[in-house]
Amino acid sequence: MSEYIQAWQCVGCGKIEAPQTCIGVCRDRKVYFIGRDEHEAALAEIARLRAQRDAAAAALLRFERATPREGEWQRSYEALQAQVREVRAVLGGEG
């Protein structure tokens, strides 16, 4: 679980003060930060999920673009293609 660090950031100049506000010449708002390691772990997880999404979208694209043999399983295959398009839309894959 992430541990947040509470600080104050000036709405004008952007300076950051912790663990308390400055002497009062700035207008501060409360902000929260996380550590560098947690941030980098989150970025790595995002990259992993994007790669997974892209791989799934590419695999689904093969099914979407395939053409069955004339008269064989046509309705079932068209239903499968529609489902694949829906899944790709959810995954956000390009094609």
Short mmCIF file of C-alpha atoms in Angstrom, two decimals, residues 27-87:
data_model
loop_
_atom_site.label_atom_id
_atom_site.label_comp_id
_atom_site.label_asym_id
_atom_site.label_seq_id
_atom_site.Cartn_x
_atom_site.Cartn_y
_atom_site.Cartn_z
CA ARG A 27 -1.65 30.90 -0.53
CA ASP A 28 -1.11 27.19 0.01
CA ARG A 29 -3.22 24.16 -0.78
CA LYS A 30 -2.75 20.68 0.62
CA VAL A 31 -1.14 18.18 -1.78
CA TYR A 32 -0.03 14.55 -1.44
CA PHE A 33 3.08 12.86 -2.79
CA ILE A 34 4.29 9.28 -3.01
CA GLY A 35 7.84 7.98 -3.01
CA ARG A 36 9.90 7.54 -6.16
CA ASP A 37 10.01 3.73 -5.86
CA GLU A 38 6.20 3.54 -5.64
CA HIS A 39 5.82 5.89 -8.58
CA GLU A 40 8.23 3.88 -10.73
CA ALA A 41 6.47 0.63 -9.74
CA ALA A 42 3.15 2.15 -10.83
CA LEU A 43 4.65 3.24 -14.15
CA ALA A 44 6.07 -0.25 -14.71
CA GLU A 45 2.65 -1.79 -13.99
CA ILE A 46 1.03 0.63 -16.44
CA ALA A 47 3.58 -0.33 -19.12
CA ARG A 48 2.96 -4.04 -18.44
CA LEU A 49 -0.81 -3.61 -18.72
CA ARG A 50 -0.47 -1.62 -21.93
CA ALA A 51 1.73 -4.32 -23.44
CA GLN A 52 -0.81 -6.95 -22.37
CA ARG A 53 -3.64 -4.95 -23.89
CA ASP A 54 -1.72 -4.48 -27.15
CA ALA A 55 -0.89 -8.19 -27.36
CA ALA A 56 -4.52 -9.15 -26.73
CA ALA A 57 -5.75 -6.65 -29.30
CA ALA A 58 -3.31 -8.00 -31.91
CA ALA A 59 -4.40 -11.58 -31.22
CA LEU A 60 -8.07 -10.65 -31.45
CA LEU A 61 -7.46 -8.78 -34.69
CA ARG A 62 -6.45 -12.07 -36.35
CA PHE A 63 -9.88 -13.53 -35.55
CA GLU A 64 -11.67 -10.38 -36.65
CA ARG A 65 -10.01 -10.36 -40.08
CA ALA A 66 -10.18 -14.10 -40.78
CA THR A 67 -12.64 -15.39 -43.38
CA PRO A 68 -14.31 -18.79 -42.94
CA ARG A 69 -14.71 -21.20 -45.81
CA GLU A 70 -17.84 -20.71 -47.90
CA GLY A 71 -20.94 -22.00 -46.08
CA GLU A 72 -19.14 -23.43 -43.03
CA TRP A 73 -20.02 -22.10 -39.59
CA GLN A 74 -20.87 -18.73 -41.08
CA ARG A 75 -23.35 -17.50 -38.46
CA SER A 76 -21.26 -18.69 -35.52
CA TYR A 77 -18.14 -17.17 -36.95
CA GLU A 78 -19.85 -13.81 -37.56
CA ALA A 79 -21.08 -13.83 -33.96
CA LEU A 80 -17.53 -14.54 -32.81
CA GLN A 81 -16.23 -11.65 -34.91
CA ALA A 82 -18.76 -9.30 -33.32
CA GLN A 83 -17.67 -10.41 -29.85
CA VAL A 84 -14.02 -9.93 -30.76
CA ARG A 85 -14.75 -6.38 -31.93
CA GLU A 86 -16.45 -5.66 -28.60
CA VAL A 87 -13.51 -7.03 -26.63
#
